[in-house]
Short mmCIF file of C-alpha atoms in Angstrom, two decimals:
data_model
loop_
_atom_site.label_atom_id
_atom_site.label_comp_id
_atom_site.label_asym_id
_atom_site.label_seq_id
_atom_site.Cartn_x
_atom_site.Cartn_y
_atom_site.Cartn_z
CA UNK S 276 0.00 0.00 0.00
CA UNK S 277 1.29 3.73 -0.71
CA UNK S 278 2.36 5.53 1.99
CA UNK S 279 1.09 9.06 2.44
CA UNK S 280 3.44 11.43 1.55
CA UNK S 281 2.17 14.12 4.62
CA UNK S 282 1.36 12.59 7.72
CA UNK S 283 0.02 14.23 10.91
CA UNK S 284 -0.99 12.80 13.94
CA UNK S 285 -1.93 14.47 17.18
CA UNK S 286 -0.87 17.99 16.50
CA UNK S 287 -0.87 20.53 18.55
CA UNK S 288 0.54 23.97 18.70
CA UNK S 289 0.23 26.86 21.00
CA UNK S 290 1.51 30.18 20.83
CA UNK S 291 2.69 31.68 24.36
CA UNK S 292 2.86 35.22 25.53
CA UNK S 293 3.23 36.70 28.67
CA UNK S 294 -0.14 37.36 28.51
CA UNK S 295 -2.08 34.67 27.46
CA UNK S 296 -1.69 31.00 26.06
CA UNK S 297 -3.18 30.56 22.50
CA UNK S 298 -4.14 26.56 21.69
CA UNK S 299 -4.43 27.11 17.68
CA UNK S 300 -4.13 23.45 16.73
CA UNK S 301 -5.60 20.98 19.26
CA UNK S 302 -5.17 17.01 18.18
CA UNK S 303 -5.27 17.36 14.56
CA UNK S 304 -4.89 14.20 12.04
CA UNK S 305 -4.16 14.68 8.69
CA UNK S 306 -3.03 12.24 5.50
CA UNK S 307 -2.57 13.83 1.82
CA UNK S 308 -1.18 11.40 -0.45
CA UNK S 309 1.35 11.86 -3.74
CA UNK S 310 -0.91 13.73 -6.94
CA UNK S 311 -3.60 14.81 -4.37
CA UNK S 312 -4.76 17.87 -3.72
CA UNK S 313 -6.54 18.39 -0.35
CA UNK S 314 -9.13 21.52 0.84
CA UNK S 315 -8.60 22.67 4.24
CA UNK S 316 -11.39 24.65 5.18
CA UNK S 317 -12.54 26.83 7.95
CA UNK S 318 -13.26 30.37 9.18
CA UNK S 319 -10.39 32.98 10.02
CA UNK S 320 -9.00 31.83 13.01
CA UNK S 321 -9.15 28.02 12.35
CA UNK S 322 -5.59 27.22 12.39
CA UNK S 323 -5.23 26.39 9.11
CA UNK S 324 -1.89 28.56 8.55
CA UNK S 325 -0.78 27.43 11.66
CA UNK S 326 -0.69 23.66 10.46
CA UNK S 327 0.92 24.92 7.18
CA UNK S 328 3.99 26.71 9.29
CA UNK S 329 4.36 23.58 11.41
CA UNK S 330 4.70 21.42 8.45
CA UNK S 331 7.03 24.06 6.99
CA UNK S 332 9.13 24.83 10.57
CA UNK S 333 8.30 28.66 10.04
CA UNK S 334 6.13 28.83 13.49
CA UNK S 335 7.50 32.51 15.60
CA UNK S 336 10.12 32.03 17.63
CA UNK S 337 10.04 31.91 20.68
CA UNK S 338 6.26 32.20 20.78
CA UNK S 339 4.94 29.44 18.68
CA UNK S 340 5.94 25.76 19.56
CA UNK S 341 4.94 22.60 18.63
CA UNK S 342 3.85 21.00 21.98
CA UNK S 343 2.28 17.56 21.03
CA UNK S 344 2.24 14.99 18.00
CA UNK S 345 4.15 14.50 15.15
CA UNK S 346 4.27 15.58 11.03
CA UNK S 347 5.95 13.10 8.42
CA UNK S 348 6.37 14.48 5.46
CA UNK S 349 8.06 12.37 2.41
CA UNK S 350 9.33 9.80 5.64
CA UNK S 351 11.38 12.54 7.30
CA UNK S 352 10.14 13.52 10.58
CA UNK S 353 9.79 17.70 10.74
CA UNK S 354 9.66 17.82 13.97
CA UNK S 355 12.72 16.47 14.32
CA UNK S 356 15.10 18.05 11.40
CA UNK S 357 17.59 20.69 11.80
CA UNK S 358 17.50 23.92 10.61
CA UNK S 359 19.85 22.85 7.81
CA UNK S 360 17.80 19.82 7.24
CA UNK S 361 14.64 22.35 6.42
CA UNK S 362 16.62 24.68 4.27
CA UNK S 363 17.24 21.25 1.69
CA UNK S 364 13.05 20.31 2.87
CA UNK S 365 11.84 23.82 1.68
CA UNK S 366 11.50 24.45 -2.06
CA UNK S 367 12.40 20.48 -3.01
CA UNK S 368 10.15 18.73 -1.21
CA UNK S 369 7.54 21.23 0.08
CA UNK S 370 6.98 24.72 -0.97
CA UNK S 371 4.48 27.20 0.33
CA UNK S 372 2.46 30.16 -1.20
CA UNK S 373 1.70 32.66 1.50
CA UNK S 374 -1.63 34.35 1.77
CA UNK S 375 -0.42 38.07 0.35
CA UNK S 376 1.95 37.98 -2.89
CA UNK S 377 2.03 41.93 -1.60
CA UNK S 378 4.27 41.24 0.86
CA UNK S 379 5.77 38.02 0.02
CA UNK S 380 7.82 39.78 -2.56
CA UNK S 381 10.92 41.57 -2.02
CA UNK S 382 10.69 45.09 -3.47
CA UNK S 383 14.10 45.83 -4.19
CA UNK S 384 15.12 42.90 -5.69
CA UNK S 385 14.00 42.03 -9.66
CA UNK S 386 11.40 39.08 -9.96
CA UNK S 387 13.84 36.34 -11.99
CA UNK S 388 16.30 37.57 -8.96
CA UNK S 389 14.18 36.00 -6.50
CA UNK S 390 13.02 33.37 -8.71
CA UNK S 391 16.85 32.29 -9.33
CA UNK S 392 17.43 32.08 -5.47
CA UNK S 393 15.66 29.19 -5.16
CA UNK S 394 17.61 27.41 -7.83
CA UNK S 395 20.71 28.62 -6.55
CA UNK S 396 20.00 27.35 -3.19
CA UNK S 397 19.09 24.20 -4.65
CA UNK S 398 20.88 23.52 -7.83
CA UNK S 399 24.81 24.29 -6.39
CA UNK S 400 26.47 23.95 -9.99
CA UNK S 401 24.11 25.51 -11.98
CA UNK S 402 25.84 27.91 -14.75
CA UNK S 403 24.97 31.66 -15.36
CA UNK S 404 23.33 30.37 -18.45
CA UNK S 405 21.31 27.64 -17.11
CA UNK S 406 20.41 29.86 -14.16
CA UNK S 407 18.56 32.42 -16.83
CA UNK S 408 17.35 29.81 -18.62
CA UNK S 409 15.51 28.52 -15.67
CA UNK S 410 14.08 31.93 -14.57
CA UNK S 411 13.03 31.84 -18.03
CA UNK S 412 11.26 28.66 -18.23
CA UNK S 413 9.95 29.30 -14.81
CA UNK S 414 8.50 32.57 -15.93
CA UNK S 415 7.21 31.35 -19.12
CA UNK S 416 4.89 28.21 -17.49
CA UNK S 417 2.85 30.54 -15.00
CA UNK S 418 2.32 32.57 -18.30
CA UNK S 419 4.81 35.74 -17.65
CA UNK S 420 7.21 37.07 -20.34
CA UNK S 421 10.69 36.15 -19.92
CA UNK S 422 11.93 39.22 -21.13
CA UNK S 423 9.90 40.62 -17.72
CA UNK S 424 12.48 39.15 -15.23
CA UNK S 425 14.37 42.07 -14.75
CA UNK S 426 11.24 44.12 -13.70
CA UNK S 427 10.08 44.47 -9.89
CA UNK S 428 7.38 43.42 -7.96
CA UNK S 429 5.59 47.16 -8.10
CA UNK S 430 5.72 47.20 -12.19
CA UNK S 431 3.12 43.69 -12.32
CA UNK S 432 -0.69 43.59 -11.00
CA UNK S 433 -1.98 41.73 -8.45
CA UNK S 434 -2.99 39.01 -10.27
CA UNK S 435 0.94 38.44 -12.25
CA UNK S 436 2.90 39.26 -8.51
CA UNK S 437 0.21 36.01 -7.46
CA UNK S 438 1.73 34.11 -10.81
CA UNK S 439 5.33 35.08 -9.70
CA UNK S 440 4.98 34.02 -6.16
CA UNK S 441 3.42 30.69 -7.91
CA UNK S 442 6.50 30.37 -10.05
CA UNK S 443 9.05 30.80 -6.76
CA UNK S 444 6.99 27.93 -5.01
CA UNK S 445 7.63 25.74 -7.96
CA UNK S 446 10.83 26.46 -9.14
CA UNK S 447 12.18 23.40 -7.99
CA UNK S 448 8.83 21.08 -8.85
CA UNK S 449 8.58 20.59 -4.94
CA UNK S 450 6.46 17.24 -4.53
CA UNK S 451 4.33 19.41 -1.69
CA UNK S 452 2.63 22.35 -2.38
CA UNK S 453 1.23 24.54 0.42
CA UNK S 454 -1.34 27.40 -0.82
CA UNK S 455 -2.46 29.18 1.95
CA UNK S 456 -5.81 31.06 0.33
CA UNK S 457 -3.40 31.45 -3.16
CA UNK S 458 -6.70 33.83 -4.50
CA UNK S 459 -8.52 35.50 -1.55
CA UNK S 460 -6.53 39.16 -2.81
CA UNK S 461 -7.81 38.47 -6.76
CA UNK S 462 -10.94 39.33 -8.59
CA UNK S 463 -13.13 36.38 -9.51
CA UNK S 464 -11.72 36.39 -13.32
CA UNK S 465 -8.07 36.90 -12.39
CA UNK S 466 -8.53 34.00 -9.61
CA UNK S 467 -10.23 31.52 -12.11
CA UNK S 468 -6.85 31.84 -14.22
CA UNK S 469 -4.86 31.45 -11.09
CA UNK S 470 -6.30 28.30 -10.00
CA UNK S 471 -7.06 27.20 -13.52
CA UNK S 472 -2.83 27.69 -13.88
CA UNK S 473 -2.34 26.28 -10.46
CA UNK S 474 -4.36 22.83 -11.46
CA UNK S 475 -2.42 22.42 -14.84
CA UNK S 476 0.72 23.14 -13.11
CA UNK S 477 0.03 20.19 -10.21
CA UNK S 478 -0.75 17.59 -13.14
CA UNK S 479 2.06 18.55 -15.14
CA UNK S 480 4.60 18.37 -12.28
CA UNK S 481 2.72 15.76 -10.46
CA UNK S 482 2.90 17.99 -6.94
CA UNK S 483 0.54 17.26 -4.55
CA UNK S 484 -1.47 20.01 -2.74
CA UNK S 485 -3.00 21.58 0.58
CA UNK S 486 -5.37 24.00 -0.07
CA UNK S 487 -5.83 26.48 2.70
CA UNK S 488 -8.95 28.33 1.85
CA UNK S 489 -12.49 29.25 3.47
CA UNK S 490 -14.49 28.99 -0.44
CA UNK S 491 -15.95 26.52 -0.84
CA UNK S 492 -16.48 27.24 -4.33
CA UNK S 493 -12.79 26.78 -5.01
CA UNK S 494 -12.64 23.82 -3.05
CA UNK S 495 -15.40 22.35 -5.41
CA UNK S 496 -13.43 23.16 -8.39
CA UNK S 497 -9.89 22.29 -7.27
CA UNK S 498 -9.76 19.45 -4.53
CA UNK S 499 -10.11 15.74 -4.26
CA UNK S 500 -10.39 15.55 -0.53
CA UNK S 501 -11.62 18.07 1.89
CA UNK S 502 -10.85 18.76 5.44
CA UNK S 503 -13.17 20.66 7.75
CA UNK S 504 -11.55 22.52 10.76
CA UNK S 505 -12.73 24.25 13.49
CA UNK S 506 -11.29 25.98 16.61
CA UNK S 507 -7.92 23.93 15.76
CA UNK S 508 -9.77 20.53 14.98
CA UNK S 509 -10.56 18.71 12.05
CA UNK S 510 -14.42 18.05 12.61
CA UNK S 511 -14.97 16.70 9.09
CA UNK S 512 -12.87 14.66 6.21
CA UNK S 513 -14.07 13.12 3.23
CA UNK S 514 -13.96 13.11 -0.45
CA UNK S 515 -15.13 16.50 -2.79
CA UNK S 516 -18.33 13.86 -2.92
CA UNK S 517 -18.67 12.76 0.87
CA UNK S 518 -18.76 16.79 1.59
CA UNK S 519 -20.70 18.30 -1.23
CA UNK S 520 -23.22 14.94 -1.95
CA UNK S 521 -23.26 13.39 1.48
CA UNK S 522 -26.60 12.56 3.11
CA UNK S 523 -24.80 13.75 6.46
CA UNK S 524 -22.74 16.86 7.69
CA UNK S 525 -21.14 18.25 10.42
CA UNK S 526 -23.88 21.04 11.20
CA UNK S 527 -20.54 23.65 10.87
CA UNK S 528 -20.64 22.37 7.74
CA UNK S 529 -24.03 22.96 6.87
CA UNK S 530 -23.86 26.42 8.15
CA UNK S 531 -20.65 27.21 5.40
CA UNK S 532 -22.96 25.45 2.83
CA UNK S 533 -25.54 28.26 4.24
CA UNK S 534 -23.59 31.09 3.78
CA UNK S 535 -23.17 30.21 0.05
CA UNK S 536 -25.23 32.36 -2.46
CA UNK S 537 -27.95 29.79 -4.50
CA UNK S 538 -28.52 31.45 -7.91
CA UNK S 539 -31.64 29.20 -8.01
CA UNK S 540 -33.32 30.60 -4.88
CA UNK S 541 -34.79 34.25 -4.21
CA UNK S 542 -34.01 35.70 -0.87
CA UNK S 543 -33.34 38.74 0.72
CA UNK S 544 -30.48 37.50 2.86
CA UNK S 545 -27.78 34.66 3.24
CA UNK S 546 -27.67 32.20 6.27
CA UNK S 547 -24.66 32.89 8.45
CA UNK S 548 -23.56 30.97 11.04
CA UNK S 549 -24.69 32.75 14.56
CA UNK S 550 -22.11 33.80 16.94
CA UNK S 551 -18.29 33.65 16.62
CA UNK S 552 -15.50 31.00 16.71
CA UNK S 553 -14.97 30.74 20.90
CA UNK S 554 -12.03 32.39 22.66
CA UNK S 555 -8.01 30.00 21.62
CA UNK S 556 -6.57 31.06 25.07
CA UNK S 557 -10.09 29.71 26.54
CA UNK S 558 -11.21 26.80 24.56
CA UNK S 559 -15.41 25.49 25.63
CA UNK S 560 -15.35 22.27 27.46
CA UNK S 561 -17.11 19.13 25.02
CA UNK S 562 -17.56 20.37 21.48
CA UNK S 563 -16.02 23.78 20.53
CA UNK S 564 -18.94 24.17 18.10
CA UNK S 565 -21.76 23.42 20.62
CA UNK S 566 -22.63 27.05 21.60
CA UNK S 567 -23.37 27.83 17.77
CA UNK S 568 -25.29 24.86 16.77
CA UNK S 569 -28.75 24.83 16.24
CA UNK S 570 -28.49 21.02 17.09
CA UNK S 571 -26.75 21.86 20.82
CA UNK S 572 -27.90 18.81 23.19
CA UNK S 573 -26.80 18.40 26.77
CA UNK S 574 -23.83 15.87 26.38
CA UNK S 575 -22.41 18.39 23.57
CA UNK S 576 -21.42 20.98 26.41
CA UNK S 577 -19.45 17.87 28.31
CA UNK S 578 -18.08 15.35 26.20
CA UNK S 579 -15.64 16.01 23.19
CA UNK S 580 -17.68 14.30 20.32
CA UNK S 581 -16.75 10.76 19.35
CA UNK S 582 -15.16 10.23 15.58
CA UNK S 583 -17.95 8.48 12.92
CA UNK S 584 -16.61 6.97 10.24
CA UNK S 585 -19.20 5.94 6.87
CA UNK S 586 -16.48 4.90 4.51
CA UNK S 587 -14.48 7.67 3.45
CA UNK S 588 -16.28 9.99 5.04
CA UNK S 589 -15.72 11.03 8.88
CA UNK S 590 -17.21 13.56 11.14
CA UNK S 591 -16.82 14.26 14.72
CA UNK S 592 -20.25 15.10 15.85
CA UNK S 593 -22.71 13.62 18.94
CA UNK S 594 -25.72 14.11 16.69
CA UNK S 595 -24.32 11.98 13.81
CA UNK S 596 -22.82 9.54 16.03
CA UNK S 597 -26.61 9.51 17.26
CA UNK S 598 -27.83 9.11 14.12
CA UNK S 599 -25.75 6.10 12.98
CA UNK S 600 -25.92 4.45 15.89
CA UNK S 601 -29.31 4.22 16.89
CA UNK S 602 -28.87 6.36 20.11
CA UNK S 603 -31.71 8.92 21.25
CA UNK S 604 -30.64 12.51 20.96
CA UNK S 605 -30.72 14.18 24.49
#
């Protein structure tokens, strides 16, 4: 059988100030196997990046720290390596698109400058030539000029600095790709061709990939497997089908599915999910979702909710575990 080539088990990660004790990631299990690409999904505040920096090492110092669990990722263990170890990890094996191509650019510094850093750091004895050849090439497959590599960051738009930090992330056809919401800064027609590029790009290469997002629209059109999380837990996993098609849900899930426009219903106003996600330095006793659901019984306010699994499809939820196993709902 294939082994997965990211593993997480047990996760947890905290960030500590003098002033308070943040639990972002709280027991998380995660699997995302070679030519997959996998949604993770959940509100701001989720700990979705935060999973993302563990896997890359990139948590604050001093402040973030990785208190519980374990992350294998192409059979090294993460956790473990050494800063030099990560440096070789980073751009070969995993690579990671952060949230705001903005800043994630260095302004001073021409585009195929920073693009030929990573093969540099990777590639020890390149030549000159093959070095601009490769910016070139680089360039060239997320759809940029060549002859543009000696502009910076300020002379492209939003959508081409998105495409350049894109082509950075993949200059070394990493076998992980980490896009942590690659599209939330684009308009709808300039993020279409970004994850339209992004999809071609993963077949080509053959990269698999975590999406970080909190659309479930791009989710639909991009992912094979989807990962609910909530207040640092994964409350839901399944296939693009077990989420979208399944006959049951995590009712967090059903209240994203809510707050989706339906072009095939008239009303005055969408269905948001009530409340707000509770307090990290104060996490609710039982299920972190209990004091927004409309389902809320009793045993949810004591008792972290078991794990049901219907094939491929798991959800951590009292009421479904209920459901599937006879029990009365109290």
């Amino acid at each position: 059988m294939q082994n997965p080539l990211l593993k997480i088990e047990n996760l947890h990660v905290t960030y500590t100030t003098d002033e308070s004790c943040v639990y972002a990631v709280n027991g998380l299990d995660l699997e995302l196997f070679a030519g997959e690409t996998l949604g993770l999904v959940g509100e701001t505040g989720a700990g979705k990046t935060t999973t993302a920096l563990s896997i890359m090492q990139l948590l604050p110092e001093k402040i973030g720290k990785v208190t519980e669990g374990s992350i294998l990722l192409d059979g090294v263990d993460v956790l473990a390596a050494t800063d030099a170890d990560m440096r070789l990890l980073r751009g070969s094996t995993v690579s990671m698109i952060f949230q705001d191509p903005m800043t994630s650019l260095n302004p001073t510094i021409p585009v195929g400058d920073q693009i030929g850093e990573v093969l540099l750091l990777h590639k020890k004895r390149i030549s000159h030539a093959e070095l601009n050849q490769g910016v070139e090439n680089i360039l060239e497959l997320v759809g940029i000029p060549a002859g543009r590599k000696g502009d910076y960051p300020h002379q492209f738009s939003g959508g081409m600095k998105q495409r350049i930090v894109i082509a950075i992330a993949l200059a070394c056809e990493p076998k992980l790709l980490l896009a942590d919401e690659p599209t939330t800064a684009l308009d709808v027609t300039i993020q279409a061709q970004v994850l339209d590029m992004m999809s071609s790009l993963k077949e080509k290469l053959n990269t698999s990939m975590l999406l970080i997002t909190h659309d479930l629209g791009v989710v639909a059109q991009t992912c094979d497997k989807v990962a609910i999380m909530y207040a640092g837990e994964i409350i839901e996993h399944g296939t693009a089908e077990d989420i979208f098609n399944g006959t049951q849900r995590h009712p967090y899930t059903d209240g994203l599915f809510g707050s989706i426009p339906d072009l095939t219903v008239r009303t005055r106003r969408l269905s948001p999910i009530e409340g707000l996600m509770p307090d990290p330095t104060a996490l609710p006793e039982g299920c972190k979702f209990h004091d927004r659901c409309p389902h809320c019984m009793e045993i949810c306010r004591k008792e972290a909710p078991p794990k049901t699994r219907m094939g491929s499809h798991l959800i951590r939820c009292h009421l479904v575990s209920q459901q599937n196993n006879g029990g009365v709902a109290r």
